[in-house]
XYZ file of C-alpha atoms in Angstrom:
708
model
C 0.174 -0.449 0.012
C 1.113 3.330 -0.687
C 1.286 5.596 1.949
C -0.717 8.539 0.154
C -3.619 5.950 0.071
C -3.590 5.380 3.941
C -5.714 7.011 6.650
C -4.139 6.711 10.131
C -6.719 6.314 13.215
C -7.439 9.243 15.258
C -6.553 7.711 18.808
C -9.031 9.281 20.643
C -11.803 6.347 21.094
C -11.532 2.798 22.356
C -12.357 1.684 18.990
C -10.516 3.522 16.133
C -11.635 3.445 12.537
C -8.981 4.083 9.477
C -8.590 2.907 6.299
C -5.776 1.131 3.951
C -6.665 1.822 0.379
C -9.915 0.013 -0.225
C -9.846 -1.960 3.439
C -11.147 -0.281 6.400
C -9.648 -0.726 9.772
C -11.081 -1.039 13.377
C -8.339 -1.391 15.822
C -9.845 -2.145 19.416
C -7.929 -0.149 22.132
C -8.854 -0.928 25.803
C -5.974 -1.798 27.632
C -4.764 -3.838 29.444
C -7.061 -6.749 27.695
C -9.564 -5.038 25.511
C -12.256 -6.093 27.655
C -15.750 -5.323 26.335
C -17.287 -2.443 28.404
C -20.086 0.100 28.096
C -17.863 2.500 26.512
C -16.498 0.093 23.998
C -19.348 -1.452 22.611
C -20.315 2.527 22.121
C -17.141 3.186 20.456
C -17.452 -0.123 18.319
C -20.701 0.889 17.223
C -19.154 4.539 16.117
C -16.294 3.029 14.429
C -18.744 0.968 11.872
C -20.854 3.830 11.488
C -17.593 5.652 10.256
C -16.551 2.625 8.157
C -20.229 2.678 6.519
C -19.822 6.566 5.875
C -16.848 6.116 3.582
C -17.645 5.217 0.084
C -15.515 2.333 -1.838
C -14.519 0.287 1.011
C -14.359 -2.929 -0.072
C -13.762 -4.927 3.105
C -13.561 -4.203 6.797
C -10.744 -5.622 9.402
C -11.118 -5.904 13.062
C -7.995 -6.169 15.162
C -6.709 -5.666 18.892
C -4.344 -3.083 20.114
C -1.779 -4.213 22.277
C -1.001 -7.724 23.709
C -4.499 -9.289 22.975
C -7.499 -9.322 20.887
C -10.532 -9.246 23.278
C -10.346 -11.614 26.440
C -13.950 -11.146 27.000
C -16.517 -8.757 28.603
C -15.429 -6.908 31.852
C -16.923 -9.349 34.449
C -17.934 -6.275 36.561
C -20.241 -5.067 34.119
C -22.499 -8.169 34.577
C -23.591 -6.672 38.166
C -24.381 -3.522 35.896
C -28.231 -3.216 34.882
C -27.241 -1.021 32.025
C -24.575 -2.946 30.525
C -26.025 -3.053 26.850
C -26.300 -6.799 25.789
C -29.049 -6.112 23.423
C -27.190 -2.987 22.004
C -23.611 -5.370 21.624
C -26.108 -8.259 20.029
C -27.621 -5.629 17.686
C -23.810 -4.638 16.793
C -22.857 -7.879 16.174
C -26.007 -8.734 13.899
C -25.205 -5.647 11.704
C -21.522 -6.840 11.641
C -22.609 -10.149 10.099
C -24.780 -8.518 7.494
C -22.281 -6.247 6.182
C -21.974 -6.949 2.227
C -18.309 -7.064 2.031
C -16.000 -9.121 3.810
C -15.328 -8.597 7.450
C -12.192 -9.762 8.532
C -11.360 -10.608 12.564
C -7.434 -10.551 13.116
C -7.063 -12.774 16.159
C -4.079 -12.929 18.775
C -3.632 -13.595 22.154
C -6.860 -14.383 24.271
C -10.335 -14.679 22.372
C -12.566 -15.399 24.883
C -16.148 -15.099 25.899
C -17.614 -11.882 24.284
C -14.246 -11.472 22.240
C -14.925 -14.800 20.750
C -18.624 -13.934 20.248
C -17.355 -10.743 18.489
C -14.978 -12.823 16.285
C -17.560 -15.217 15.312
C -19.885 -12.503 14.294
C -16.993 -11.568 11.271
C -17.189 -13.569 8.503
C -13.592 -14.828 8.223
C -10.555 -15.427 11.301
C -7.252 -15.221 10.918
C -4.787 -15.990 13.938
C -1.604 -15.667 15.403
C -0.104 -19.080 16.209
C -0.471 -18.079 20.090
C -4.285 -17.395 19.821
C -6.394 -19.000 22.581
C -10.293 -19.366 21.919
C -13.081 -20.168 24.202
C -16.106 -19.286 25.821
C -15.692 -19.791 29.445
C -18.957 -18.075 30.545
C -20.424 -21.149 32.739
C -17.295 -20.619 35.098
C -19.026 -17.404 36.024
C -22.639 -18.912 36.155
C -24.122 -17.887 33.085
C -23.996 -18.999 29.384
C -22.737 -16.934 26.361
C -25.156 -14.084 25.820
C -24.284 -12.492 22.290
C -25.215 -15.113 20.166
C -22.066 -17.642 21.045
C -24.089 -20.457 21.580
C -25.640 -20.074 18.202
C -22.868 -19.199 15.964
C -20.294 -21.680 17.645
C -22.332 -25.130 16.562
C -22.338 -23.795 13.053
C -18.813 -22.988 12.817
C -17.372 -26.014 14.663
C -20.435 -28.562 14.912
C -22.901 -29.039 17.686
C -21.036 -31.863 19.474
C -17.481 -29.906 19.746
C -19.518 -26.689 20.828
C -21.560 -28.672 23.278
C -18.065 -29.910 25.074
C -16.737 -25.928 24.599
C -19.402 -24.443 25.948
C -20.433 -26.693 28.956
C -16.628 -27.081 29.970
C -15.452 -23.602 29.335
C -12.100 -25.161 27.722
C -10.252 -23.079 25.398
C -8.763 -24.345 21.921
C -5.207 -23.316 20.462
C -4.914 -21.614 17.255
C -3.955 -25.101 15.516
C -7.060 -26.938 17.374
C -9.388 -23.898 16.123
C -8.111 -24.295 12.576
C -9.006 -27.725 12.425
C -12.267 -27.276 14.017
C -13.241 -24.687 11.481
C -13.412 -21.792 14.309
C -10.489 -20.125 12.619
C -9.970 -20.079 8.870
C -6.245 -19.514 8.731
C -3.113 -19.458 11.156
C -0.526 -16.908 10.265
C 2.812 -15.173 11.438
C 2.961 -11.453 11.864
C 1.235 -8.630 13.819
C -2.707 -8.617 13.832
C -3.254 -5.725 11.468
C -0.555 -7.062 8.760
C -2.266 -10.387 8.804
C -5.763 -9.066 8.692
C -4.936 -6.995 5.700
C -3.305 -9.702 3.974
C -6.422 -11.920 4.552
C -8.697 -9.072 3.220
C -6.629 -8.756 0.388
C -6.395 -12.647 -0.337
C -10.506 -12.659 -0.026
C -10.920 -9.794 -2.217
C -8.653 -11.422 -5.195
C -10.585 -14.495 -4.604
C -13.621 -12.913 -5.813
C -15.994 -15.142 -2.971
C -18.743 -14.031 -1.226
C -18.625 -13.385 2.447
C -19.149 -16.568 4.820
C -21.686 -15.602 7.383
C -21.494 -18.253 10.539
C -25.427 -17.436 11.001
C -26.462 -18.874 7.606
C -24.424 -22.245 8.194
C -26.212 -25.509 8.720
C -25.406 -27.130 11.927
C -23.629 -30.570 11.673
C -25.736 -32.296 14.392
C -24.195 -33.966 17.600
C -25.123 -37.593 18.183
C -27.827 -38.093 20.883
C -25.072 -39.672 23.068
C -23.061 -36.278 23.275
C -26.219 -34.657 24.926
C -26.902 -37.297 27.088
C -23.770 -37.573 28.484
C -23.538 -33.650 28.922
C -26.754 -33.975 30.728
C -25.677 -36.592 32.874
C -22.406 -34.243 33.921
C -24.968 -31.243 34.497
C -27.334 -33.442 36.914
C -23.997 -34.157 38.978
C -23.671 -30.478 39.266
C -27.099 -29.243 40.387
C -25.482 -25.831 41.865
C -24.511 -24.788 38.247
C -27.681 -24.243 36.437
C -25.963 -22.837 33.473
C -24.734 -26.197 32.262
C -28.319 -27.456 31.710
C -29.220 -24.158 30.068
C -25.986 -24.368 27.886
C -27.244 -27.630 26.721
C -30.559 -26.243 26.101
C -29.298 -23.397 24.251
C -27.031 -25.723 21.755
C -30.236 -27.702 21.000
C -31.695 -24.880 19.857
C -28.774 -23.994 17.456
C -29.107 -27.376 16.027
C -32.715 -27.624 15.990
C -34.297 -23.826 15.380
C -33.474 -21.100 12.940
C -30.685 -18.639 13.784
C -33.260 -15.861 15.083
C -35.098 -18.309 17.193
C -31.901 -19.731 18.345
C -30.837 -16.168 19.409
C -34.205 -15.837 21.250
C -33.578 -18.893 23.416
C -30.067 -17.764 24.387
C -31.219 -14.123 25.017
C -33.858 -15.361 27.853
C -31.597 -17.975 29.403
C -28.715 -15.188 29.635
C -31.375 -12.899 31.367
C -32.515 -15.496 33.439
C -28.958 -16.648 34.561
C -26.946 -13.305 35.124
C -28.549 -12.496 38.399
C -28.881 -16.042 39.921
C -27.333 -16.191 43.361
C -24.973 -18.861 42.048
C -23.551 -16.427 39.040
C -23.477 -13.663 41.731
C -21.290 -15.751 43.933
C -19.160 -17.406 40.966
C -18.366 -13.832 40.092
C -17.607 -12.734 43.493
C -14.947 -15.798 43.661
C -13.263 -14.573 40.627
C -12.268 -11.169 41.924
C -11.697 -12.251 45.295
C -9.007 -14.835 44.055
C -7.342 -11.572 42.147
C -7.980 -9.445 45.172
C -6.067 -11.896 47.268
C -2.836 -11.178 45.777
C -3.109 -7.637 46.489
C -1.464 -7.153 49.795
C -1.762 -3.929 51.738
C 1.175 -2.208 52.025
C 3.257 -4.286 49.742
C 3.559 -2.409 46.376
C 3.849 -3.987 43.201
C 7.182 -3.420 42.619
C 8.634 -4.759 45.431
C 11.986 -6.592 44.695
C 11.592 -10.141 44.393
C 14.360 -12.873 44.746
C 14.851 -15.475 42.015
C 14.017 -18.798 42.580
C 15.708 -21.037 40.402
C 15.778 -24.269 42.692
C 13.563 -25.453 45.428
C 15.022 -27.904 48.354
C 12.096 -29.936 50.195
C 12.786 -31.503 53.639
C 10.319 -34.764 53.853
C 9.153 -37.148 51.167
C 6.106 -38.500 52.465
C 2.750 -37.822 51.069
C 2.832 -33.968 51.430
C 6.344 -33.622 50.598
C 6.354 -35.667 47.633
C 3.223 -33.713 46.506
C 5.091 -30.280 46.931
C 8.245 -31.560 44.987
C 5.536 -32.367 42.041
C 4.241 -29.144 42.223
C 7.384 -27.733 41.603
C 8.793 -30.069 38.945
C 5.456 -29.659 37.212
C 6.537 -25.858 36.539
C 9.637 -26.731 35.414
C 11.558 -25.971 38.767
C 14.318 -28.301 39.739
C 13.763 -30.053 43.362
C 16.195 -31.875 45.935
C 14.388 -33.695 48.147
C 15.899 -35.049 51.227
C 14.807 -37.560 54.133
C 16.320 -39.088 57.070
C 16.444 -42.936 55.740
C 17.194 -44.393 52.249
C 14.050 -46.486 52.565
C 11.903 -43.656 53.224
C 13.438 -41.308 50.279
C 13.094 -44.271 47.627
C 9.843 -44.962 49.067
C 8.649 -41.309 48.335
C 10.303 -40.961 45.175
C 8.555 -44.526 43.888
C 5.009 -42.735 44.907
C 6.097 -39.754 43.014
C 6.784 -41.947 39.976
C 3.816 -43.963 40.207
C 1.429 -40.841 40.331
C 3.272 -39.772 37.046
C 2.698 -43.209 35.503
C -1.105 -43.223 36.611
C -1.143 -39.955 34.294
C 0.370 -41.580 31.514
C -2.036 -44.461 31.714
C -4.915 -41.977 31.590
C -3.484 -39.952 28.540
C -2.882 -36.975 30.482
C 1.162 -37.071 30.123
C 3.472 -38.921 28.028
C 6.550 -41.197 29.027
C 8.595 -38.679 27.893
C 7.238 -36.174 30.045
C 7.542 -38.239 33.054
C 11.087 -38.946 32.434
C 11.848 -34.948 31.909
C 10.031 -34.159 35.412
C 11.648 -36.767 37.297
C 14.978 -35.821 35.689
C 14.353 -32.562 37.684
C 14.106 -34.239 40.897
C 17.232 -35.392 42.985
C 16.681 -37.089 46.364
C 19.395 -37.000 49.052
C 19.965 -37.882 52.571
C 22.348 -35.089 53.054
C 21.088 -31.764 54.169
C 24.274 -30.232 52.190
C 21.903 -30.973 49.262
C 19.984 -27.961 49.968
C 22.807 -25.581 50.478
C 22.588 -23.977 47.068
C 18.592 -23.897 47.072
C 16.795 -20.445 46.777
C 13.689 -21.762 48.614
C 13.551 -24.439 51.153
C 10.283 -26.271 52.365
C 9.994 -28.441 55.531
C 7.536 -31.034 55.012
C 7.875 -33.018 58.173
C 5.579 -34.506 60.779
C 3.109 -31.612 62.290
C 5.145 -31.807 65.712
C 6.637 -28.639 66.962
C 9.663 -30.121 68.754
C 10.515 -31.977 65.481
C 9.794 -28.957 63.115
C 11.955 -26.627 65.394
C 14.815 -28.984 65.226
C 14.576 -29.001 61.221
C 14.225 -25.217 61.157
C 17.343 -24.642 63.281
C 19.190 -26.833 60.568
C 17.982 -25.420 57.845
C 18.935 -21.709 59.253
C 22.242 -23.265 59.483
C 22.557 -24.962 55.939
C 20.752 -22.478 53.681
C 22.636 -19.823 51.694
C 22.351 -16.016 52.510
C 19.117 -14.852 50.629
C 17.501 -18.231 50.578
C 13.722 -18.300 51.675
C 12.880 -20.957 54.540
C 9.338 -21.949 54.508
C 7.258 -24.316 56.741
C 4.512 -26.596 55.605
C 2.806 -26.509 58.870
C -0.934 -26.483 58.881
C -1.280 -25.565 62.569
C 1.961 -24.413 64.134
C 3.185 -21.111 65.375
C 5.354 -19.996 62.229
C 6.980 -17.153 64.370
C 8.286 -19.842 66.776
C 9.843 -21.939 63.720
C 10.955 -18.721 62.167
C 13.040 -17.590 65.517
C 14.528 -21.101 65.282
C 16.021 -20.516 62.055
C 18.167 -17.569 63.319
C 17.093 -15.489 60.260
C 13.327 -15.090 60.601
C 12.760 -12.594 57.960
C 13.545 -15.014 55.609
C 10.817 -17.200 56.786
C 7.293 -17.644 56.068
C 4.494 -20.437 55.855
C 3.844 -22.243 52.963
C 0.843 -24.356 53.695
C 0.079 -26.729 50.642
C -3.189 -28.880 50.765
C -3.064 -32.456 50.160
C -2.670 -33.726 47.182
C -0.215 -30.593 47.182
C 0.618 -31.254 43.153
C -3.491 -31.139 42.569
C -5.021 -28.623 45.282
C -5.059 -24.873 43.897
C -5.028 -23.528 47.211
C -1.676 -22.151 49.080
C -2.066 -20.310 52.566
C 1.083 -17.864 52.785
C 1.499 -17.138 56.265
C 3.274 -13.916 56.660
C 5.617 -13.906 59.883
C 5.792 -10.897 62.385
C 9.506 -10.607 60.941
C 8.890 -11.856 57.233
C 10.917 -9.377 54.836
C 8.332 -7.657 52.353
C 10.428 -9.181 49.284
C 9.864 -12.709 50.585
C 6.411 -12.408 50.890
C 6.181 -10.870 47.618
C 8.352 -13.570 46.004
C 6.282 -16.812 47.095
C 3.214 -14.723 46.164
C 4.741 -14.519 42.347
C 5.921 -18.079 42.742
C 2.505 -19.546 43.719
C 0.924 -18.305 40.303
C 4.095 -19.605 38.557
C 3.399 -23.232 39.747
C -0.706 -22.891 39.313
C -1.546 -21.940 42.876
C -3.958 -19.602 43.881
C -2.161 -18.141 47.478
C -4.210 -16.370 50.245
C -2.097 -14.548 52.783
C -2.812 -15.435 56.637
C -1.660 -13.919 59.565
C -0.068 -16.313 62.340
C -2.638 -17.858 64.707
C -3.536 -21.409 65.435
C -4.648 -23.023 62.115
C -4.260 -19.793 60.256
C -7.257 -19.223 58.229
C -8.321 -22.681 56.784
C -7.548 -25.023 59.605
C -8.736 -22.567 62.660
C -12.097 -22.383 61.193
C -11.897 -26.360 60.206
C -11.263 -26.854 64.019
C -14.757 -25.562 64.991
C -16.203 -27.405 62.339
C -14.681 -30.864 63.527
C -15.394 -30.181 66.871
C -19.085 -29.819 66.423
C -19.110 -33.235 63.925
C -17.464 -35.197 66.858
C -20.058 -33.729 69.254
C -22.906 -34.755 67.114
C -21.964 -38.286 66.488
C -21.481 -38.490 70.226
C -25.157 -37.272 70.738
C -26.499 -39.840 68.458
C -25.835 -38.930 64.977
C -23.951 -41.358 62.523
C -21.249 -39.793 60.480
C -22.954 -40.723 57.430
C -25.686 -38.706 58.442
C -23.153 -35.691 59.248
C -21.783 -35.740 56.115
C -24.957 -36.021 54.100
C -26.216 -32.878 55.594
C -23.427 -30.788 54.307
C -23.137 -32.610 51.097
C -26.469 -32.160 50.256
C -25.587 -28.109 50.309
C -22.859 -28.719 47.873
C -19.905 -29.584 50.081
C -17.269 -31.766 48.009
C -17.258 -34.110 51.334
C -18.476 -33.624 54.832
C -16.315 -33.547 57.640
C -15.931 -37.350 58.242
C -15.128 -38.327 55.110
C -12.658 -35.161 54.659
C -10.796 -36.185 57.675
C -10.601 -39.854 57.112
C -9.023 -39.099 53.509
C -6.521 -36.366 55.412
C -5.736 -39.024 57.811
C -7.362 -39.059 61.278
C -3.801 -39.109 62.664
C -2.986 -36.151 61.082
C -5.761 -34.431 62.672
C -5.375 -35.600 65.858
C -2.001 -34.683 65.963
C -2.815 -31.090 65.411
C -5.093 -31.533 68.508
C -2.751 -32.967 70.339
C 0.151 -30.234 69.932
C -2.409 -27.417 70.583
C -3.108 -29.232 73.760
C 0.573 -28.978 74.395
C 0.469 -24.842 74.067
C -2.717 -24.698 76.380
C -4.793 -23.695 73.668
C -7.730 -26.210 74.112
C -10.699 -25.366 76.125
C -11.454 -26.775 79.454
C -13.711 -29.778 77.879
C -12.716 -33.213 78.357
C -15.053 -34.344 75.721
C -13.094 -32.111 72.976
C -12.425 -33.706 69.951
C -12.740 -37.108 71.880
C -13.908 -39.216 69.042
C -11.265 -38.127 66.476
C -8.638 -38.805 69.433
C -10.001 -42.125 70.236
C -9.889 -43.658 66.796
C -6.197 -42.279 66.403
C -5.731 -44.293 69.640
C -7.166 -47.051 68.350
C -5.262 -46.910 64.985
C -8.254 -46.108 62.771
C -6.376 -43.197 60.581
C -8.956 -43.386 57.715
C -8.532 -44.103 54.254
C -4.760 -45.474 54.627
C -5.879 -47.987 57.549
C -8.960 -48.976 55.833
C -10.680 -47.695 58.994
C -11.599 -44.199 60.482
C -14.994 -42.774 60.876
C -16.059 -45.492 58.416
C -14.353 -48.621 57.136
C -13.153 -48.795 53.645
C -13.547 -51.188 50.901
C -10.904 -49.614 48.539
C -11.848 -46.170 48.313
C -15.483 -46.734 49.072
C -16.690 -45.443 52.464
C -19.122 -47.890 54.456
C -20.934 -47.420 57.658
C -19.033 -49.105 60.672
C -21.104 -50.391 63.721
C -17.927 -50.075 65.517
C -17.747 -46.449 65.513
C -21.445 -46.206 66.894
C -20.025 -48.498 69.623
C -17.229 -46.015 70.291
C -19.281 -43.287 70.314
C -21.662 -44.536 72.934
C -18.998 -45.414 74.870
C -17.586 -41.953 74.784
C -20.732 -40.493 75.450
C -21.338 -42.713 78.711
C -17.884 -41.552 79.704
C -18.423 -37.663 79.540
C -21.887 -37.703 80.417
C -23.605 -36.952 76.936
C -27.282 -37.864 76.618
C -27.810 -39.582 73.328
C -30.640 -38.901 71.107
C -32.235 -41.343 68.561
C -32.777 -38.752 65.892
C -30.831 -35.459 65.003
C -32.592 -33.177 62.009
C -30.329 -32.525 58.804
C -30.997 -28.670 59.618
C -29.562 -28.920 63.056
C -26.323 -30.620 61.417
C -25.869 -27.838 59.196
C -26.365 -25.180 61.536
C -24.213 -26.561 64.123
C -21.156 -27.188 61.652
C -21.585 -24.202 59.412
C -22.574 -21.260 61.905
C -19.626 -21.849 64.480
C -17.424 -21.933 60.945
C -18.786 -18.639 59.739
C -18.345 -17.288 63.375
C -14.832 -18.313 63.182
C -14.089 -16.932 60.131
C -15.604 -13.494 61.280
C -13.453 -13.653 64.449
C -10.361 -14.318 61.998
C -11.543 -11.213 59.759
C -11.839 -8.817 62.709
C -8.481 -9.805 64.037
C -7.049 -9.109 61.019
C -5.392 -12.614 60.567
C -7.048 -12.298 56.937
C -7.260 -9.280 55.237
C -10.288 -9.575 53.361
C -13.386 -11.726 53.662
C -12.965 -12.869 50.382
C -9.719 -14.311 51.287
C -11.667 -16.391 53.607
C -13.926 -17.535 50.809
C -11.061 -18.463 48.478
C -9.627 -20.414 51.332
C -12.630 -22.391 51.665
C -13.559 -23.132 48.391
C -9.999 -23.679 46.872
C -8.893 -25.861 49.768
C -11.537 -27.670 51.383
C -14.244 -28.269 48.713
C -16.741 -25.432 49.798
C -19.369 -25.176 47.073
C -18.225 -22.294 44.610
C -21.742 -21.868 43.557
C -22.458 -20.448 47.065
C -19.689 -18.174 47.055
C -17.633 -19.516 50.376
C -18.757 -19.218 53.812
C -18.627 -15.559 54.402
C -20.408 -14.674 51.382
C -23.148 -17.621 52.025
C -23.400 -15.895 55.316
C -24.510 -12.679 53.809
C -26.906 -14.742 51.847
C -28.188 -16.493 55.090
C -28.403 -13.105 56.634
C -26.061 -12.420 59.752
C -29.103 -11.412 61.956
C -30.280 -15.122 61.550
C -26.720 -16.589 62.300
C -26.287 -14.547 65.327
C -29.963 -15.636 66.600
C -29.059 -19.193 65.789
C -26.043 -19.120 67.950
C -27.763 -17.660 70.888
C -30.361 -20.470 70.392
C -27.693 -23.123 70.596
C -25.927 -21.392 73.730
C -29.211 -21.481 75.594
C -29.845 -25.247 74.662
C -26.453 -26.592 74.909
C -24.797 -24.174 77.424
C -22.058 -22.242 76.571
C -19.349 -22.595 79.550
C -16.552 -22.805 76.756
C -17.680 -20.087 74.467
C -18.394 -22.379 71.382
C -21.720 -20.046 70.458
C -20.226 -16.841 71.728
C -20.664 -14.587 68.756
C -17.876 -12.885 67.169
C -17.881 -8.818 67.440
C -19.194 -8.365 63.765
C -21.942 -10.195 64.648
C -22.797 -8.197 67.771
C -21.645 -4.801 66.928
C -23.651 -2.119 67.944
C -26.324 -4.312 69.013
C -26.985 -4.992 65.181
C -26.021 -7.244 62.447
C -28.389 -5.792 59.807
C -25.507 -3.279 58.521
C -22.455 -5.429 58.376
C -21.309 -6.181 54.817
C -19.183 -8.951 53.852
C -17.353 -8.247 50.888
C -14.218 -9.188 48.909
C-alpha cells in the first residue's frame, strides 16, 4: 500500500476507525486486555458507523491493540443493569450482515464476548499464540452474545457442546482444524488481517456468515453425556441451560435460537450462583494484593527448591514444582523413606500416563528435575527450602534450626505447617526475615490453594517472591497472619469439633456428612478427615493441647482422638469414621459403639434422631462465626480471602461463594440468633457459641457487609 492511500486512526476512542486503500480498519484499544465494556461497545458502534460512511471500501478488518484481541467482557459489568447486552448483540447482527468481507485478525486471548465478536465476522485469521473459548459457565452464565448459536454452526454441535459446557479453550491449531479459525498466520494482527482481506477480495468469494451455516448435529449420546454431567452439579444451572441453547442452535433457525439464548442469559445473570462465582473470580485476584506491599517490591530469584520430607505432602509439593519446570532436591532421614517417596512420585506420574494426561517422555523429563538425598548439604544452593515433616513442633523446630544453618544467604525458608506457630519456627532458623509459612493442601500437586503465612518478621520481598511463585506453579495464594490453624484449619477446627459432638450425641458419620454434602460440599467432615488422615487431625489437636490452646473440656474432639488411639487413621488403614472397601466409605457399627462409650464416659445424653437442619447449623454457623473473628483480628485481610481458602482448599461449593459470602445470603442476623439458641440449649461454658464482634457490633447485624 502506498502511504498516500492510508488514513491513520485518530487515537481518541476505544475503537478507532481508519482505512488502508480499499480496506477499512477498526482497532480495538481498551488496555490491558481490550475487555468489552459499555464505552467499548459504544465505540465499536461509532467505528462501524464511520466505516459505513466512507464510500468505496470493499472489506473491513477488526484487530486488537496491545497484547491481545478481546479477552471477554469486563466481569464487573454483569452487575451493571445498564450493560447493553441487546445493543452489543444488535451490533454483532449488523456486523454479520455487512455486504463486504469482515475479517477478525486474532491474537492472544479470544474469550467470551471476544470470541462472539470474532464469530460475527465472516473470516478469522489468528496468530499461532491465539487461544479461543467461551468460559461463561465458570461465571454462572451462558454466552449471551449469540455465541451458543454461532459456535455450533462453525464447529458442529458436538464440539460446541463440549466447549460451552466445559469452558475450555482451543489453541490456534485446534481451532483451525475445527473450523473456528480459517487461517493461522505469523505477523502482527493488523498485517495478517490486511493480507487476509486482500486474499478474500482477490478470490472473488462471497462473505461467509456463520449465522447462515447449517449445524452439523451432535449424536444424542453427546447430549445425554452432557446432561448426566450437568445433573451431578445441581448448583450450576448454567450447564443444563447451555445444553438447551446448543439444542436450539441445532433445531431452530438462527433468530429463534438467538432468542432462546437471550432469555437464558437474562435468567442466569442475576442468579445467586452466578453472583457467587463472580465474587470468587474477583476475590482470587484481590487475594494477591497485599496492603502495604507495593507491586514493584523486589523479588528474589527462585531457580531451585529444596524439600525436607518425602512423604505424601513432601512428594506432592515436589511434584508441584517440577511440574512448573523448577528443579527440586528432596531429602529424608533414611534411604528407605526417600526411595518410597520417589517411588510414589513416579507412580503418580505413571498413573497420569495411563490416563493419557502425560507422555512417558514428560515423566522422565520431570523425574530428571528431581534429585533425592539424605544429606542436608544438598540444600545448600537452593533458593527456597520447604520443610514438610510431621506436624510436631519439636521436630519442626529442630529441622528449622538445621535449615537456618545450611541455607545460603538470601534463601527463603518455608514451613508447611498446617497449624503451628510460624513465628516460633522462624526464630529457630536464626534468620526470621527469610521465613514464612507455605501451607499446601493435600494432594499438593493437585489442590489449587496455597496459604501463605506472613510472620511478624517476614521481609516484604520474601512475601512478594512467594506470591509470584505461587502463580508460576498454578496455585492460588491467600495470605494469612499467624494464629493456630491460620485461616482454613482454624475454621475447620470448630467444624470438626461439632461433627465429633453430633456423633457422640447419636448422629451417624454418614448423616453428618450427608447434611452438608446436600448443600454442595465436596465431602462432609468425617469423609474429609478420613481422607486427610485421622492421625494427622489428631496430632494437630495434641500439639494444640501442648500449647495450652484447648478449652477445659474433656470431651473436646474425643472421638477423633479415640479413633487415633485405636489405629483407625482413615482410608490409609481402611478404617476411620468409616470402614473402607478400597476408597468406598461404608458405615461401621464399631464407630457407633465407640461413640456410645465416649458419650457415657463424658456424660453426654444421646438422641435417637438429629435433624439435618440442626447438623447444618451446628457445623456451618460456628465455622462462619470463626471466620468473622479471623477477619476482625486481621488474620485475613478480606472476607473474600476467607472464601477463597474454603472454596479452593476445602471443597466448599463455589456456587455458594464461600462461607462468608454465604453468611450474607443467609443473613448475619439469623446466624447470630441461631448461635444464641444453641448457647441457651447446649450451654456456653467454653464459649463455643459466643458471637464474633462483627455479629454483635453496636447491637445490630443488619448493617454489616461481608465483601471481597
